[in-house]
XYZ file of C-alpha atoms in Angstrom:
315
model
C -9.477 37.217 20.062
C -10.877 33.705 19.760
C -12.952 32.375 16.876
C -16.249 30.815 17.882
C -16.939 27.232 16.850
C -20.122 26.410 14.963
C -22.017 23.119 15.459
C -20.602 22.020 12.109
C -17.038 22.651 13.297
C -17.761 20.555 16.372
C -19.121 17.686 14.276
C -16.100 17.927 11.953
C -13.665 17.716 14.871
C -15.613 14.959 16.621
C -15.483 12.775 13.520
C -11.755 13.420 13.157
C -10.831 12.691 16.749
C -13.280 9.862 17.518
C -13.322 8.180 14.082
C -9.982 9.292 12.649
C -9.806 6.344 10.224
C -12.628 7.958 8.218
C -10.371 10.814 7.099
C -7.990 8.537 5.150
C -10.358 7.873 2.182
C -11.081 11.621 2.119
C -7.353 12.389 1.878
C -7.021 9.794 -0.876
C -9.846 11.496 -2.766
C -8.562 15.054 -2.417
C -4.790 14.597 -2.547
C -4.594 11.500 -4.749
C -2.948 9.484 -1.999
C -3.260 5.713 -1.586
C -3.538 5.207 2.150
C -4.685 1.708 3.031
C -6.226 2.518 6.403
C -3.419 0.937 8.412
C -1.430 4.167 8.753
C -1.031 5.947 12.078
C -2.590 9.396 12.542
C -1.092 11.812 15.066
C -2.975 15.024 15.841
C -1.248 18.309 16.634
C -2.544 21.036 18.983
C -5.258 23.126 17.318
C -4.435 26.294 19.261
C -1.847 28.661 17.820
C -0.812 32.063 19.166
C -0.025 34.669 16.542
C 1.837 37.918 17.132
C 0.342 41.001 15.482
C 2.218 44.055 14.286
C 0.688 46.117 17.103
C 2.284 43.791 19.630
C -0.934 42.025 20.576
C -1.105 38.264 20.634
C -4.211 36.490 19.384
C -5.275 32.887 19.667
C -6.384 31.148 16.518
C -7.807 27.664 16.393
C -7.435 25.502 13.305
C -10.106 22.917 12.573
C -7.422 20.273 12.594
C -3.802 19.581 11.809
C -2.266 16.128 11.903
C 0.372 13.933 10.381
C -0.077 10.541 8.779
C 2.721 8.085 9.387
C 3.038 5.385 6.743
C 5.850 4.655 4.301
C 6.625 8.342 4.845
C 5.289 11.022 7.170
C 3.116 13.808 5.750
C 1.488 16.755 7.532
C -2.047 17.902 6.763
C -4.183 20.895 7.688
C -7.951 20.709 7.156
C -10.623 23.344 7.627
C -14.388 23.011 7.487
C -16.360 25.939 6.057
C -20.091 26.443 5.631
C -19.280 28.650 2.628
C -16.313 30.558 1.197
C -15.287 34.029 2.322
C -12.514 36.445 1.382
C -10.593 36.018 4.634
C -10.041 32.286 4.195
C -6.725 32.509 2.356
C -5.317 34.850 5.019
C -6.330 32.418 7.749
C -4.874 29.475 5.842
C -1.546 31.278 5.424
C -1.457 32.196 9.121
C -2.281 28.649 10.201
C 0.015 26.928 7.710
C 3.056 29.028 8.561
C 2.448 28.643 12.288
C 2.065 24.869 11.933
C 5.332 24.860 9.963
C 7.107 27.000 12.566
C 5.965 24.741 15.390
C 8.132 21.993 13.918
C 10.785 24.162 12.300
C 14.441 23.151 12.525
C 17.435 25.502 12.715
C 20.734 24.028 11.594
C 23.887 25.870 10.531
C 22.084 29.218 10.344
C 19.305 27.778 8.164
C 15.687 27.613 9.338
C 13.823 24.800 7.612
C 10.032 24.795 7.810
C 7.673 22.346 6.140
C 4.238 23.614 5.179
C 1.390 21.121 5.592
C -0.766 19.875 2.763
C -3.859 22.028 3.192
C -7.475 21.561 2.188
C -10.918 22.919 2.939
C -14.244 21.099 3.061
C -17.038 23.361 1.835
C -20.413 22.285 3.196
C -22.284 24.690 0.918
C -21.273 25.663 -2.594
C -22.521 27.507 -5.654
C -21.066 28.742 -8.947
C -18.793 31.205 -7.130
C -17.218 28.557 -4.872
C -13.626 27.990 -6.071
C -12.404 24.573 -7.152
C -8.925 25.381 -5.876
C -7.244 28.182 -3.983
C -3.636 29.270 -4.099
C -1.197 31.153 -1.922
C 1.695 32.909 -3.655
C 4.728 34.044 -1.675
C 7.045 36.614 -3.237
C 10.584 36.599 -1.837
C 13.616 38.735 -2.732
C 14.972 35.734 -4.609
C 11.829 34.766 -6.469
C 8.264 33.623 -5.851
C 6.753 30.306 -4.867
C 3.152 29.192 -4.548
C 1.181 26.303 -3.132
C -2.405 25.155 -3.498
C -5.209 24.787 -1.003
C -7.241 21.791 -2.147
C -11.024 22.103 -2.176
C -13.635 19.457 -1.421
C -17.332 20.261 -1.907
C -19.581 18.042 0.192
C -22.686 18.870 -1.842
C -21.108 17.549 -5.060
C -21.033 13.925 -3.875
C -23.970 11.595 -4.432
C -24.836 8.836 -1.979
C -23.529 6.290 -4.457
C -20.147 8.060 -4.656
C -19.959 8.446 -0.881
C -20.357 4.710 -0.306
C -18.410 3.598 -3.373
C -15.399 5.708 -2.395
C -15.958 5.073 1.338
C -16.263 8.801 2.024
C -18.337 8.037 5.128
C -16.901 11.159 6.749
C -19.282 13.170 4.523
C -22.506 11.445 5.623
C -23.326 13.842 8.513
C -23.034 16.722 6.040
C -25.065 15.067 3.266
C -28.178 16.953 4.417
C -26.633 20.166 3.028
C -27.425 18.957 -0.499
C -31.121 19.025 0.448
C -31.082 22.368 2.273
C -32.507 24.411 -0.684
C -35.609 22.193 -0.665
C -36.423 22.158 3.059
C -39.434 24.416 2.590
C -40.886 22.044 -0.023
C -40.222 18.961 2.101
C -41.815 20.590 5.120
C -45.063 21.211 3.223
C -45.166 18.235 0.866
C -45.487 14.772 2.434
C -44.541 12.970 -0.788
C -41.272 14.880 -1.194
C -40.505 14.479 2.506
C -41.022 10.727 2.131
C -38.472 10.679 -0.711
C -35.937 12.363 1.573
C -36.685 9.841 4.303
C -36.122 7.015 1.816
C -32.627 8.349 1.111
C -31.811 8.308 4.802
C -33.260 4.836 5.106
C -30.769 3.792 2.423
C -27.930 5.452 4.379
C -28.921 3.606 7.536
C -29.202 0.261 5.721
C -25.864 0.642 3.961
C -24.139 1.525 7.219
C -25.619 -1.638 8.703
C -24.225 -3.623 5.775
C -20.743 -2.190 6.336
C -21.060 -3.076 10.014
C -22.021 -6.672 9.225
C -19.103 -7.076 6.787
C -16.701 -5.704 9.397
C -15.704 -2.602 7.424
C -16.831 -0.335 10.248
C -17.428 -0.840 13.951
C -20.636 -0.316 15.899
C -19.015 2.728 17.466
C -18.240 4.327 14.090
C -21.740 3.581 12.795
C -23.383 5.137 15.850
C -21.082 8.168 15.774
C -21.904 8.856 12.112
C -25.626 8.653 12.917
C -25.258 10.760 16.052
C -23.307 13.471 14.202
C -25.843 13.397 11.341
C -28.566 14.150 13.870
C -26.574 17.017 15.368
C -26.125 18.641 11.947
C -29.800 18.062 11.179
C -30.919 19.717 14.428
C -29.056 22.896 13.527
C -29.547 23.158 9.780
C -33.268 22.288 9.863
C -34.201 23.979 13.129
C -36.960 25.970 11.363
C -38.414 22.914 9.621
C -40.059 20.626 12.142
C -41.363 18.052 9.660
C -37.933 17.668 8.070
C -36.283 17.181 11.462
C -38.847 14.676 12.700
C -38.940 12.792 9.418
C -35.183 12.262 9.099
C -34.701 11.569 12.815
C -37.424 8.911 12.686
C -35.113 7.046 10.297
C -31.720 7.898 11.773
C -32.743 7.533 15.404
C -33.616 9.908 18.220
C -32.119 10.946 21.530
C -31.024 7.449 22.521
C -28.379 7.481 19.799
C -26.761 10.581 21.254
C -25.406 8.367 23.999
C -25.242 4.992 22.279
C -21.829 5.438 20.666
C -20.263 6.798 23.847
C -21.755 3.945 25.873
C -20.272 1.390 23.502
C -16.872 3.045 23.709
C -16.991 3.341 27.509
C -17.922 -0.322 27.798
C -14.942 -1.210 25.636
C -12.670 0.938 27.798
C -14.025 -0.681 30.956
C -13.390 -4.151 29.549
C -9.901 -3.105 28.477
C -9.190 -1.743 31.941
C -10.392 -4.956 33.579
C -8.197 -7.000 31.265
C -5.233 -4.747 32.068
C -5.761 -5.211 35.795
C -5.958 -8.995 35.358
C -2.746 -9.029 33.348
C -1.006 -6.827 35.890
C -2.079 -9.074 38.751
C -0.833 -12.176 36.913
C 2.562 -10.565 36.256
C 2.888 -9.745 39.953
C 2.091 -13.374 40.850
C 4.621 -14.614 38.266
C 7.294 -12.447 39.925
C 6.389 -13.714 43.403
C 6.671 -17.316 42.250
C 9.941 -16.597 40.453
C 11.381 -15.089 43.641
C 10.196 -18.145 45.618
C 8.018 -15.969 47.821
C 4.896 -18.043 47.166
C 4.242 -21.448 45.624
C 2.612 -22.087 42.261
C -0.370 -23.588 44.099
C -0.839 -20.396 46.167
C -0.440 -18.144 43.115
C -2.893 -20.210 41.050
C -5.476 -19.989 43.818
C -5.080 -16.192 44.018
C -5.498 -15.930 40.233
C -8.564 -18.186 40.227
C -6.822 -20.676 37.904
C -5.909 -24.338 38.043
C -2.274 -25.142 38.707
C -1.804 -26.316 35.102
C -3.454 -23.215 33.612
C -1.292 -20.944 35.772
C 1.872 -22.830 34.732
C 0.967 -22.449 31.033
C 0.420 -18.700 31.395
C 3.660 -18.323 33.345
C 5.579 -20.243 30.688
C 4.069 -18.072 27.919
C 4.969 -14.945 29.909
C 8.618 -16.042 30.123
C 8.748 -16.435 26.342
């Protein structure tokens, strides 16, 4: 048994893996943390195999589990849901306990497991959507409980998203307009108002880029993922799709972010090769196998420039 990913799950995971820094303000918002953005994020495998009472083994895939390494290390488990359902708490308990077991420690006949801090991002919500969920465990020696935090994407205005730097939510912002798609599709004035909102999003992302708060890659990925969500959620509303995409960008952007990243990787690889070649030449000179003049010529440097680099390398 394997759960099928939705396009929204894919966007959620893409943002987490490709722009992981964006999750830190979200964690601060939901868990009351104070991460600065300099912490290290380490992702854990999403696949977990669970044994059933009938002896069968099933594969379950969490949306994401990771640990943040700062002044202390904390584990987190996040799920993305289009809407709530009754099976969610069961899945959370299965995932949380398996994540805990994966890193469990047995010492002196005591098994110690640490449950992750868990939360769910609801893309849609209504009056019945819970503000918090709880799992209660009854043991022979008493009961304990822990909370599943809830974040509702539709409850955040554009102003709050940018003020709190919850840029992770931008691709899902369109959900707040979903109930009005039919009106937008038939009413040019209302559609224009929606387009103005997305023009503001685009402009404010550009501002963050120019101030250095985000990179070109992050900006393009947010826009690309916004388009992917739009394509799915508004597939029956052609005017809505065309209107928003005319502001956020079309097919070119689907490859723009990846191209930027690949170019950066290529440049990094070239720089690594240059550094590796220089180190080899330094070693050859140090072993008196070639002269400084010969090494400098091979490196395409002047004798003085090569000597300076070699001296810096020794330090």
